[in-house]
Amino acid sequence: MSEPTIESILQEKRLFPPTPEFSQNAQIQSLEDYQQLYDKAKADPEKFWADLAETQLHWFQKWDTVLDWKPPFAKWFDGGKMNISYNCLDRHLTTWRRNKAALIWEGEPGDSRTFTYAQLHREVCQFANVLKQLGVKKGDVVGIYMPMIPEAAIAMLACARIGAPHSVVFGGFSAEALRDRLIDGEAKLVITADGGWRKDAIVPLKAQVDKALSNNSVPSVTNVLVVKRTQQEIQMEPGRDHWWHDLQQGISADCPAEPMDSEDMLFILYTSGSTGKPKGVVHTTAGYNLYTHMTLQWAFDLKDTDVYWCTADVGWITGHSYIVYGPLSNGATTLMYEGAPRASNPGAFWDVIEKHGVNIFYTAPTAIRAFIKMGEQHPKTRNLSSLRLLGTVGEPINPEAWMWYHRVIGGEKCPIVDTWWQTETAGFMITPLPGAIPTKPGSATLPFPGIIADIVDLEGNTVPDNEGGYLVVRHPWPGMMRTVYGDPDRFRRTYWEHIPPQDGKYVYFAGDGARKDEDGYFWVMGRVDDVINVAGHRLGTMEIESALVSHPAVAEAAVVGKPDEMKGEEVFAFVTLEGDHTPSEELVKELKKHVVQEIGAIARPGEIRFTDALPKTRSGKIMRRLLRNLAAGQEVAGDTSTLEDMGVLDKLREGV
Ligand code: WTA
C-alpha cells in the first residue's frame, strides 16, 4: 500500500456559501442547524436512525432492535418487516403522487417514455409475476445485464418485490466478467436485452449472455428473460430464453409486495478490490432503504416538484441508490438517460435538461471534463435555468472542473454537492447539505449526520489537521455493506482489520487517503490500495494483471494508474513476455483486445510497455510505487534500496 501524499493537493481557500434564497427554502438551512443535527445523531445514533425509520418509511411490522452490532457484523432494525418496492411504489399510490411522473426516460436514438407511479407500479407487478412464473422464489439471485432502459429499473424493483436479490452486472462488462459474477452469485435467471445503445453503437448484450452461459458454464441459470430494445437478430434458445413482451401478455398486474425481514439480502453488487477477484458487496433491505432515502433527501434537498437526473448507469451503485431506490422511495421524479457524453452529439445532455426542465443534475468529474473539452457553447445555447442544484461523485473533482461546473452549468447560483461514498457504503457519507454547508472546490466537506468519519494513521490514531492519512468510519450506519457474498472473512479482513481494532473498537477502512482541514472539511485524495479509478470506474490492478497473464504471450504483468487529464487515471501495463515472444505493435493491440474480452472496454490499457523484468524487492514483491512514477513520466521518488536489481529501472524507462 502506498502512503497518501498531500503535496498534490491544492491549498484551496475559496468558500462558496449557499445563496440566501437557497438556504431559506432548504430542509436544513444553516451551519448551526447542521451542527445540531450532527451532534444529536452522534450522541445517540440509534435513536436518530430509529426516529427517521419510523417517520420516513412504511413497515409491515416494526423492528425489535435498532442496531445489533457484533463487530464487524451489523444488523439494523432486526425483527422488522418491510419491502423496499412497497416503499418506492405502493405507498405513493394512495397520495396525489399516484399520477406524478415517477420515471422519465430518454432513449439514445431520441425516443422517450414516462411512467407515473401508478404505471410503474403496474409494470413492476407484472414483471414480478413473470419472474414468479419462471420459478423465481424468495432468496433466488437474479442476474441483470441490461442497457439503460426503464426495464432495468423495473426488473430491479420486481426482484425486490418478490424478495429475489438482484445482482446487476454493468452492461459494459464482457461475457467472461458476467460469467464469473453469475457463478459467484449462483444466479437462477438472467434478465437482459437484445442489445443496448452505447455511444452511437449497439452493444450485443444477449450475445454476451449466450457466451457467458455457453457449455453450461453457469449451471444454476435455467432461464433468460430478454427485453426487446435494439431489434437486431439474436439467437433464442428454446426452453431457456423468453421474450419479456411475450410473457407480459395477459399476465396479472396484481402482485402484493413480499414482507421481507429487515436484514434479508436486497442485492449483490460486485466491486473491485486490491486483491483477488471482485467482491460481491451485500446490501440488505431496511438499512439500505433508509440510508439511500435520507441521504438523497437531505444532501440534494429534494422537493416534490423536482425533476432529478443522475447520469450514472444502473450497473453501478450510484444507479442503484440514486436513480432507482433513493429517488422512488422519496416519491421523486427520476430521469434516466440511455446516452453518454460523446463528441458526435455534444449538446445531448443540455438538450435533456432543457426538454425536461431538470432541477437537480448529478454526474461525475470525468463527464464534466469531457463537457469542458467539448466547449461551453453547447450548454450556453441551451436554457439551463431550471437547474437549482448540481452534484458530483466518483473521484476527487479538480478545482478547475468544479469552477466550470459552478459557472457554466450552475450559473453561479447552484450549490455543488460533492458526494464522497462507495459501493460499500450504499449512500453519501461525506457531503455538503446544500442549504447549510458552504462549499470549497475539491472538498466533499463534512460528514452526513450519523456518520463518524476520521482520518487516521495505520495504527488507528487520529492524525492532526491537514496531515494526510486514511479515511475511516468509526460507527456503524444503516447503509453499510453487511458482508462479502460468500466470504465473511474477506469482509472482516478487507474493511475492519486493516486498521487494527483499538480496545475492541472496530473502524471501517475505506481504502481512500484523505486529509481534514482546520474547518473539519474532508479532502479525499484517492485510493491508497491497488485500485485505480478510470473515468469514475473502479478497477483492481490485479484483475487486469490476471487478464493479461491469461494471454499465452505474457509471462508477468504489473498494472498501475497513470494520471490522465480526462479520465483521472488510465490503465498502464508493464509486461514481460514468455519465451520467444517478441514485442510488437500487433502484440500491443492483441493484448488490449484480450483485456477487453476478459473484463470489458472500461479496463482496456491505454499503454502497454514491454520489459525484460519488473522491479522487485528481494522478497519478490513488485515495487508498484516505482512503476507509478515511471508511468507518470516522473523521476523515481523515494527509497529504492530494497530493489533487487538496480539495472531494471533504466531498462524500464526506455522500454524494450
Ligand atoms: C472514489 C462510487 C473523491 C473513492 C459512489 C471511493 C470519490 C471510490 C468520490 C468508490 C468523491 C467516490 N471524491 N473520491 N466525491 N466519490 N470517490 O465504489 O476513491 O464505484 O473509494 O462508488 O470512488 O467507488 P465506487
XYZ file of C-alpha atoms and ligand atoms in Angstrom:
681
model
C 0.000 0.000 0.000
C 1.292 3.454 -0.838
C 1.214 6.361 1.556
C -1.158 9.149 0.570
C 0.743 12.254 -0.406
C -0.555 15.695 0.351
C 1.773 17.657 -1.889
C -0.558 17.027 -4.781
C -3.469 18.651 -3.039
C -4.215 22.248 -3.781
C -4.425 24.598 -0.894
C -7.886 25.678 -1.946
C -9.186 28.618 0.068
C -12.254 29.707 -1.881
C -15.526 29.359 0.022
C -18.978 29.314 -1.593
C -21.854 29.760 0.828
C -25.333 28.850 -0.441
C -27.429 31.767 -1.670
C -29.840 33.113 0.992
C -32.711 32.087 -1.274
C -31.492 28.509 -1.432
C -30.959 28.296 2.325
C -34.356 29.751 3.173
C -36.096 27.080 1.138
C -33.870 24.206 2.197
C -34.674 21.458 4.680
C -31.531 22.186 6.649
C -30.952 25.891 6.479
C -27.799 26.820 8.316
C -24.496 25.547 9.590
C -25.933 25.705 13.121
C -28.856 23.506 12.079
C -26.455 21.018 10.536
C -24.273 21.064 13.636
C -27.261 20.463 15.880
C -28.467 17.600 13.753
C -24.968 16.160 13.615
C -24.471 16.397 17.376
C -27.847 14.851 18.059
C -27.054 11.923 15.767
C -23.610 11.490 17.274
C -24.932 11.492 20.833
C -27.433 8.717 20.129
C -27.106 7.287 16.610
C -29.602 4.531 17.232
C -32.332 6.892 18.315
C -31.513 9.199 15.424
C -31.920 6.448 12.816
C -34.888 4.843 14.557
C -36.822 8.127 14.559
C -36.200 8.521 10.847
C -37.059 4.892 10.096
C -40.339 5.384 11.905
C -41.361 8.590 10.168
C -39.893 8.112 6.696
C -40.625 4.506 5.797
C -43.547 2.116 5.700
C -43.243 -1.022 7.816
C -45.372 -4.148 7.726
C -44.042 -4.846 11.173
C -41.895 -2.733 13.452
C -38.388 -3.848 14.443
C -37.325 -5.223 17.826
C -33.782 -3.847 17.967
C -32.404 -0.844 16.139
C -28.806 -1.992 15.977
C -27.306 -5.342 16.786
C -23.538 -4.803 16.450
C -21.237 -7.772 16.710
C -18.228 -6.220 15.025
C -17.816 -6.238 12.145
C -21.288 -7.651 11.570
C -24.265 -5.377 11.959
C -27.994 -5.930 11.909
C -30.232 -2.910 11.606
C -33.912 -2.928 12.543
C -33.846 -6.648 13.246
C -37.279 -8.166 13.634
C -38.860 -5.558 11.358
C -40.665 -6.399 8.150
C -40.869 -4.179 5.100
C -40.397 -4.155 1.345
C -38.399 -1.515 -0.500
C -40.537 -1.888 -3.626
C -43.561 -1.100 -1.469
C -41.772 1.972 -0.142
C -40.795 3.012 -3.671
C -44.208 2.435 -5.248
C -47.298 1.293 -3.350
C -47.216 3.838 -0.580
C -47.286 6.700 -3.088
C -50.392 5.350 -4.796
C -52.734 6.442 -2.033
C -51.457 10.030 -2.292
C -51.542 12.699 -5.004
C -48.304 11.209 -6.297
C -50.258 8.377 -7.883
C -50.290 10.269 -11.180
C -46.966 12.024 -10.726
C -44.118 11.112 -13.092
C -42.005 8.539 -11.292
C -39.624 7.737 -14.120
C -38.847 9.813 -17.185
C -36.685 8.017 -19.693
C -34.758 9.426 -22.630
C -33.529 6.897 -25.165
C -30.381 7.242 -27.179
C -31.908 7.468 -30.645
C -34.352 10.130 -29.415
C -37.260 8.032 -28.164
C -38.667 8.740 -24.725
C -41.142 7.296 -22.213
C -42.667 8.471 -18.956
C -44.173 6.312 -16.209
C -46.388 7.663 -13.462
C -46.183 5.980 -10.075
C -49.357 4.057 -10.900
C -47.964 2.915 -14.240
C -44.580 1.982 -12.839
C -46.273 0.009 -10.090
C -48.295 -1.903 -12.670
C -45.217 -2.704 -14.772
C -43.255 -3.850 -11.735
C -46.100 -6.098 -10.559
C -46.364 -7.689 -13.996
C -42.649 -8.194 -14.218
C -42.649 -9.737 -10.752
C -45.399 -12.133 -11.792
C -43.394 -13.155 -14.845
C -40.417 -13.885 -12.627
C -42.607 -15.993 -10.381
C -43.994 -17.823 -13.388
C -40.431 -18.680 -14.396
C -39.938 -20.227 -10.992
C -38.036 -17.443 -9.227
C -38.578 -17.658 -5.489
C -37.743 -15.543 -2.489
C -33.998 -15.793 -1.897
C -33.117 -16.739 -5.504
C -30.455 -14.481 -7.009
C -31.361 -12.889 -10.339
C -28.675 -11.560 -12.694
C -29.488 -8.325 -14.506
C -27.368 -7.369 -17.539
C -29.220 -4.529 -19.135
C -28.891 -1.311 -21.054
C -30.172 1.938 -19.560
C -33.826 1.360 -20.325
C -36.811 1.563 -17.961
C -36.994 -2.226 -17.814
C -33.680 -2.240 -15.924
C -35.273 -0.316 -13.059
C -38.493 -2.292 -13.387
C -36.572 -5.563 -13.178
C -34.730 -4.448 -10.039
C -37.948 -3.377 -8.334
C -39.685 -6.584 -9.408
C -36.907 -8.654 -7.836
C -37.116 -6.621 -4.636
C -40.868 -7.063 -4.637
C -40.709 -10.848 -4.514
C -37.599 -10.981 -2.345
C -35.216 -12.229 -5.027
C -31.870 -10.443 -4.534
C -30.604 -8.941 -7.774
C -27.070 -8.934 -8.987
C -26.769 -6.225 -11.609
C -23.755 -6.519 -13.873
C -22.784 -3.375 -15.772
C -23.637 -3.797 -19.477
C -20.084 -2.789 -20.423
C -18.584 -5.870 -18.768
C -17.521 -8.733 -21.017
C -19.099 -12.180 -21.213
C -16.248 -13.544 -19.063
C -16.807 -10.952 -16.343
C -20.545 -11.603 -16.464
C -19.991 -15.347 -16.190
C -17.764 -15.001 -13.106
C -20.359 -12.862 -11.367
C -23.258 -15.175 -12.243
C -21.301 -18.158 -10.953
C -20.295 -16.436 -7.729
C -23.890 -15.382 -7.002
C -25.364 -18.722 -8.166
C -27.905 -16.799 -10.214
C -31.075 -18.680 -11.190
C -32.173 -16.411 -14.009
C -30.692 -13.637 -16.127
C -32.576 -10.601 -17.355
C -31.075 -8.934 -20.403
C -31.985 -7.197 -23.663
C -31.295 -7.982 -27.298
C -28.866 -5.066 -27.278
C -28.219 -1.645 -25.847
C -27.087 1.690 -27.210
C -23.680 2.896 -26.133
C -22.232 5.980 -27.808
C -23.802 5.582 -31.265
C -23.211 1.827 -31.373
C -25.182 -1.248 -30.349
C -23.782 -3.481 -27.618
C -24.872 -7.074 -28.268
C -25.955 -7.883 -24.737
C -27.867 -11.076 -25.457
C -24.955 -12.483 -27.458
C -22.712 -11.826 -24.445
C -25.152 -13.638 -22.178
C -25.128 -16.590 -24.601
C -21.350 -16.615 -24.438
C -21.327 -16.362 -20.655
C -23.707 -19.314 -20.365
C -22.141 -21.427 -23.132
C -21.069 -25.025 -22.384
C -23.352 -24.994 -19.393
C -20.713 -22.967 -17.551
C -23.285 -21.443 -15.203
C -25.464 -24.453 -14.369
C -27.566 -22.519 -11.847
C -29.096 -20.356 -14.609
C -32.168 -22.023 -16.051
C -33.968 -19.119 -17.711
C -33.094 -15.950 -19.592
C -35.620 -13.159 -19.939
C -34.997 -10.856 -22.895
C -36.323 -7.331 -23.379
C -36.509 -6.075 -26.951
C -34.600 -2.860 -27.394
C -32.400 -2.668 -30.481
C -34.289 -5.104 -32.717
C -31.284 -6.896 -34.197
C -31.321 -10.628 -34.872
C -30.456 -12.703 -31.833
C -30.445 -16.395 -31.001
C -33.211 -17.580 -28.696
C -32.569 -20.924 -27.087
C -35.870 -22.798 -26.804
C -36.833 -23.622 -23.240
C -34.220 -21.282 -21.767
C -34.810 -17.920 -23.422
C -38.061 -15.945 -23.265
C -39.128 -12.599 -24.641
C -40.390 -10.269 -21.948
C -43.127 -8.914 -24.246
C -44.416 -12.436 -24.886
C -44.659 -13.332 -21.222
C -46.150 -9.949 -20.329
C -49.220 -10.736 -22.492
C -52.188 -11.347 -20.233
C -50.131 -11.504 -17.065
C -51.775 -10.233 -13.894
C -50.784 -6.844 -12.517
C -51.663 -7.964 -9.035
C -48.597 -8.863 -7.011
C -48.507 -7.828 -3.369
C -45.053 -6.951 -2.060
C -43.495 -9.769 -0.057
C -42.923 -8.779 3.584
C -39.145 -9.013 3.918
C -37.074 -9.166 7.057
C -35.049 -6.011 7.547
C -31.856 -7.983 7.104
C -32.936 -10.025 4.069
C -30.475 -9.541 1.240
C -31.647 -6.908 -1.224
C -28.816 -7.187 -3.717
C -25.256 -8.158 -4.505
C -23.111 -5.716 -6.428
C -19.579 -6.633 -7.429
C -16.765 -4.189 -6.973
C -13.017 -4.292 -7.365
C -10.614 -4.575 -4.503
C -6.869 -4.689 -4.284
C -6.645 -8.458 -4.183
C -8.286 -11.386 -5.856
C -11.497 -11.458 -7.815
C -14.172 -8.784 -7.485
C -16.083 -8.810 -4.219
C -19.828 -9.291 -4.051
C -20.899 -6.419 -1.823
C -24.066 -7.410 0.038
C -26.721 -4.871 0.969
C -29.853 -5.704 2.909
C -33.365 -4.327 2.877
C -34.283 -1.851 5.599
C -30.987 -0.147 6.365
C -30.289 0.356 2.687
C -33.749 1.774 2.120
C -33.451 4.220 4.998
C -29.935 5.323 4.199
C -30.447 5.997 0.485
C -33.753 7.697 1.275
C -32.353 10.115 3.859
C -29.079 10.930 2.145
C -30.800 11.843 -1.108
C -33.477 13.839 0.648
C -31.094 15.978 2.682
C -27.979 16.223 0.529
C -29.928 17.074 -2.610
C -32.600 18.959 -0.689
C -35.146 17.007 -2.689
C -38.511 18.666 -3.310
C -41.674 17.076 -4.627
C -41.634 19.377 -7.639
C -38.090 18.460 -8.673
C -37.099 16.661 -11.831
C -33.958 14.887 -10.763
C -31.370 13.420 -13.107
C -28.485 11.185 -12.126
C -26.354 10.272 -15.147
C -24.876 7.066 -13.735
C -25.528 3.606 -15.129
C -27.752 1.244 -13.122
C -24.866 -1.208 -13.282
C -23.070 0.784 -10.567
C -24.041 1.631 -7.014
C -24.834 5.229 -7.988
C -27.503 3.918 -10.329
C -28.901 1.562 -7.684
C -29.074 4.103 -4.888
C -29.680 7.337 -6.728
C -31.517 6.509 -9.951
C -33.789 3.799 -8.609
C -34.219 3.286 -4.870
C -33.418 6.641 -3.221
C -35.494 8.820 -5.546
C -38.500 6.495 -5.787
C -38.596 5.889 -2.043
C -38.863 9.682 -1.711
C -41.620 9.856 -4.332
C -39.419 11.936 -6.624
C -39.346 12.159 -10.396
C -36.206 10.378 -11.534
C -34.849 10.802 -15.022
C -32.948 8.025 -16.724
C -30.905 8.592 -19.863
C -29.559 5.942 -22.177
C -26.806 8.107 -23.685
C -23.284 9.038 -22.620
C -21.232 12.194 -23.238
C -19.903 11.931 -26.773
C -18.398 14.181 -29.408
C -20.985 13.221 -32.030
C -23.710 14.929 -30.007
C -22.028 17.480 -27.738
C -25.293 19.163 -26.761
C -27.202 15.997 -25.893
C -27.065 16.359 -22.109
C -28.096 20.009 -22.168
C -30.961 19.178 -24.520
C -32.239 16.676 -21.963
C -32.060 19.288 -19.191
C -33.894 21.851 -21.289
C -36.501 19.409 -22.586
C -37.472 18.088 -19.143
C -36.738 21.143 -17.026
C -34.261 19.221 -14.890
C -33.760 20.816 -11.453
C -31.102 18.570 -9.946
C -28.250 17.196 -12.024
C -25.809 14.617 -10.663
C -22.787 13.497 -12.649
C -19.074 12.620 -12.417
C -15.921 14.742 -12.733
C -14.811 12.731 -15.761
C -18.044 13.704 -17.546
C -17.572 17.339 -16.522
C -14.070 17.318 -18.006
C -15.487 15.844 -21.220
C -18.072 18.652 -21.323
C -15.357 21.260 -20.788
C -13.440 19.842 -23.710
C -16.491 19.881 -25.982
C -16.862 23.567 -25.310
C -19.149 25.842 -23.360
C -21.064 26.941 -26.461
C -23.142 23.768 -26.091
C -24.562 24.413 -22.623
C -24.608 28.168 -23.296
C -27.019 27.755 -26.197
C -29.497 25.738 -24.093
C -31.815 27.019 -21.431
C -30.486 25.550 -18.195
C -32.292 27.956 -15.886
C -34.333 25.139 -14.326
C -31.225 23.810 -12.558
C -31.032 24.549 -8.848
C -28.518 22.004 -7.570
C -25.545 20.153 -9.045
C -23.954 17.001 -7.710
C -20.714 15.168 -8.381
C -19.361 11.730 -7.482
C -16.818 9.107 -8.384
C -13.416 10.682 -7.896
C -11.891 13.808 -6.435
C -13.032 16.758 -8.540
C -10.258 19.070 -9.641
C -10.988 22.701 -8.683
C -10.935 23.867 -12.327
C -13.673 21.393 -13.235
C -15.591 22.433 -10.097
C -15.389 26.106 -11.069
C -16.503 25.397 -14.624
C -19.445 23.344 -13.367
C -20.342 26.142 -10.967
C -20.057 28.943 -13.538
C -21.177 27.431 -16.837
C -23.754 24.832 -15.767
C -24.825 26.241 -12.425
C -24.961 29.896 -13.469
C -23.091 30.642 -10.216
C -26.256 30.056 -8.223
C -26.451 26.277 -7.790
C -24.755 24.655 -4.813
C -22.304 21.957 -5.840
C -22.789 18.850 -3.787
C -19.594 16.786 -3.948
C -20.575 13.413 -2.502
C -17.915 11.041 -1.229
C -19.091 7.472 -0.830
C -18.609 3.921 -2.128
C -20.384 0.785 -3.280
C -19.805 -0.476 0.244
C -21.447 2.482 1.991
C -24.730 2.389 -0.020
C -25.043 6.159 0.067
C -23.376 9.524 0.642
C -21.020 9.614 3.615
C -19.293 12.959 3.300
C -21.294 15.604 1.515
C -22.469 19.165 1.837
C -26.044 19.687 2.995
C -26.554 22.359 0.393
C -28.589 24.929 2.319
C -26.292 24.729 5.306
C -22.694 23.985 4.428
C -20.537 26.420 2.441
C -18.582 24.528 -0.206
C -14.906 24.573 -1.149
C -13.947 23.447 -4.660
C -12.497 19.948 -4.388
C -13.767 19.122 -0.912
C -16.687 16.820 -0.123
C -16.973 18.985 3.034
C -18.480 17.398 6.177
C -19.850 14.004 7.229
C -23.552 13.259 6.917
C -25.397 13.257 10.268
C -24.882 9.865 11.903
C -21.515 9.299 10.198
C -18.473 9.449 12.442
C -15.638 9.873 9.949
C -11.994 10.376 10.796
C -8.504 10.475 9.327
C -6.098 8.084 10.994
C -2.662 6.546 10.706
C -2.128 2.815 10.230
C -2.500 2.230 13.977
C -5.858 3.945 14.021
C -4.772 7.138 15.755
C -6.368 10.362 14.577
C -3.810 12.428 12.694
C -3.539 16.197 13.167
C -5.466 18.557 10.874
C -4.068 18.943 7.386
C -1.991 15.818 7.647
C -2.697 13.031 5.208
C -3.992 9.727 6.480
C -6.555 7.012 5.934
C -10.242 7.754 5.775
C -12.214 5.645 8.244
C -15.686 5.473 9.767
C -15.916 4.851 13.492
C -19.532 3.817 13.994
C -21.867 1.532 12.022
C -24.518 3.163 9.836
C -27.698 1.672 8.337
C -26.383 1.593 4.752
C -23.113 -0.179 5.490
C -22.423 -3.317 3.497
C -23.172 -6.411 5.546
C -20.622 -8.830 4.140
C -18.800 -10.025 1.052
C -21.102 -12.554 -0.582
C -19.983 -15.997 0.477
C -16.840 -14.709 2.167
C -17.396 -13.073 5.571
C -13.694 -13.486 6.386
C -12.712 -11.384 3.452
C -15.188 -8.745 4.625
C -13.580 -8.676 8.046
C -10.030 -8.587 6.758
C -10.514 -6.041 3.992
C -12.582 -3.455 5.765
C -12.343 -3.926 9.506
C -8.940 -5.291 10.402
C -6.802 -3.256 8.095
C -6.656 -0.706 10.846
C -6.362 -2.909 13.928
C -9.248 -2.501 16.363
C -8.287 -0.475 19.432
C -9.864 -1.575 22.740
C -12.238 -3.798 20.807
C -13.472 -0.825 18.754
C -13.602 -1.615 15.064
C -13.202 1.066 12.409
C -14.272 0.808 8.788
C -11.346 1.281 6.399
C -12.486 2.852 3.137
C -9.296 2.421 1.139
C -9.022 6.151 0.449
C -6.408 8.636 1.526
C -7.657 11.992 2.751
C -6.953 14.948 4.968
C -9.145 17.123 7.137
C -8.562 20.873 7.178
C -8.843 23.334 10.056
C -12.592 23.728 9.401
C -13.123 19.975 9.618
C -13.606 19.707 5.850
C -12.560 16.421 4.261
C -10.348 16.395 1.172
C -10.322 12.953 -0.406
C -7.144 12.232 -2.356
C -7.956 8.875 -3.894
C -7.253 5.216 -3.345
C -4.354 4.086 -1.225
C -4.626 0.462 -2.337
C -4.132 -1.206 -5.691
C -7.416 0.053 -7.011
C -7.406 2.570 -9.813
C -10.156 4.915 -10.848
C -10.563 5.176 -14.608
C -13.258 7.628 -15.692
C -15.009 7.079 -12.376
C -14.894 3.288 -12.759
C -13.214 1.348 -10.048
C -10.770 -1.282 -11.306
C -8.485 -3.630 -9.432
C -4.982 -3.689 -10.894
C -4.789 -7.385 -10.002
C -7.796 -8.209 -12.152
C -6.207 -6.551 -15.156
C -2.913 -8.284 -14.426
C -4.645 -11.677 -14.292
C -6.361 -10.889 -17.575
C -3.006 -10.061 -19.183
C -1.253 -13.104 -17.771
C -4.004 -15.345 -19.130
C -2.692 -14.479 -22.611
C -0.157 -17.090 -23.807
C 2.465 -14.490 -24.752
C 2.577 -12.902 -21.313
C 4.832 -14.085 -18.515
C 4.259 -11.379 -15.952
C 2.308 -8.160 -15.776
C 2.124 -5.199 -13.435
C -0.620 -2.635 -13.833
C -0.655 0.862 -12.379
C -2.703 4.004 -12.859
C -1.213 6.787 -14.949
C -2.607 10.273 -14.348
C -4.898 11.274 -17.218
C -6.409 14.661 -17.841
C -9.821 13.373 -18.910
C -10.236 10.033 -17.176
C -8.478 10.845 -13.934
C -6.383 7.741 -14.365
C -5.562 5.464 -17.245
C -4.536 1.800 -17.192
C -0.781 1.464 -17.733
C 0.603 -2.067 -18.001
C 4.183 -3.280 -17.765
C 4.520 -6.684 -19.357
C 7.253 -9.302 -19.618
C 6.924 -11.863 -22.368
C 7.005 -15.626 -22.344
C 9.895 -17.453 -24.079
C 10.390 -16.464 -27.679
C 7.574 -13.952 -27.971
C 8.834 -10.550 -29.092
C 7.378 -7.097 -28.520
C 5.448 -5.631 -31.437
C 2.686 -3.158 -32.182
C 0.445 -6.082 -33.120
C 1.003 -7.700 -29.784
C 0.108 -4.446 -28.014
C -3.169 -4.370 -29.931
C -3.821 -8.012 -29.261
C -3.216 -7.665 -25.532
C -5.505 -4.654 -25.310
C -8.187 -6.635 -27.110
C -7.595 -9.541 -24.792
C -8.202 -7.392 -21.700
C -11.411 -6.053 -23.251
C -12.523 -9.614 -23.814
C -11.655 -10.727 -20.307
C -13.073 -7.735 -18.410
C -14.633 -5.148 -20.687
C -13.777 -1.966 -22.546
C -13.502 0.028 -19.314
C -10.326 -1.897 -18.454
C -8.588 -1.504 -21.828
C -4.974 -0.477 -21.133
C -4.115 2.955 -22.502
C -0.488 1.946 -22.701
C 1.440 -1.301 -22.593
C 5.191 -1.237 -22.075
C 7.225 -4.378 -22.628
C 10.184 -5.006 -20.370
C 12.659 -7.818 -19.626
C 11.979 -7.679 -15.922
C 9.798 -5.968 -13.348
C 11.326 -4.103 -10.420
C 11.068 -6.328 -7.374
C 12.182 -6.300 -3.817
C 14.493 -9.030 -2.616
C 11.443 -10.811 -1.271
C 9.913 -10.804 -4.744
C 7.261 -8.102 -4.359
C 6.692 -5.896 -7.373
C 7.550 -2.293 -6.493
C 4.493 -0.576 -7.827
C 5.468 2.790 -6.464
C 8.369 2.861 -8.915
C 6.116 1.790 -11.740
C 3.630 4.517 -10.925
C 6.439 7.068 -11.096
C 7.630 5.658 -14.404
C 4.138 5.565 -15.898
C 3.610 9.189 -14.939
C 6.927 10.077 -16.548
C 8.280 11.257 -13.199
C 11.631 10.690 -11.630
C 11.542 7.668 -9.396
C 10.959 9.048 -5.934
C 11.752 7.660 -2.516
C 13.718 4.711 -1.355
C 14.933 2.221 -3.953
C 17.380 0.471 -1.682
C 15.226 -2.646 -1.472
C 15.237 -3.020 -5.245
C 16.852 -6.300 -6.150
C 18.346 -5.332 -9.494
C 19.004 -1.613 -9.987
C 19.601 -2.119 -13.711
C 15.942 -2.962 -14.176
C 14.981 0.659 -13.653
C 16.994 2.020 -16.563
C 15.609 -0.588 -18.877
C 12.067 0.168 -17.766
C 12.482 3.841 -18.541
C 13.355 3.014 -22.108
C 11.043 0.117 -22.662
C 12.171 -2.761 -24.822
C -13.869 7.414 -5.154
C -18.919 5.267 -6.259
C -13.353 11.695 -4.136
C -13.174 6.962 -3.888
C -20.012 6.001 -5.469
C -14.037 5.804 -3.433
C -14.520 9.782 -4.616
C -14.434 5.176 -4.733
C -15.739 10.499 -4.533
C -15.723 4.418 -4.648
C -15.674 11.910 -4.259
C -16.170 8.423 -4.961
N -14.463 12.437 -4.067
N -13.344 10.381 -4.408
N -16.764 12.656 -4.201
N -16.734 9.621 -4.761
N -14.835 8.501 -4.899
O -17.472 2.008 -5.156
O -11.874 6.543 -4.199
O -17.591 2.873 -7.530
O -13.348 4.906 -2.605
O -18.598 4.101 -5.599
O -14.560 6.275 -5.641
O -16.107 3.950 -5.904
P -17.452 3.151 -6.086
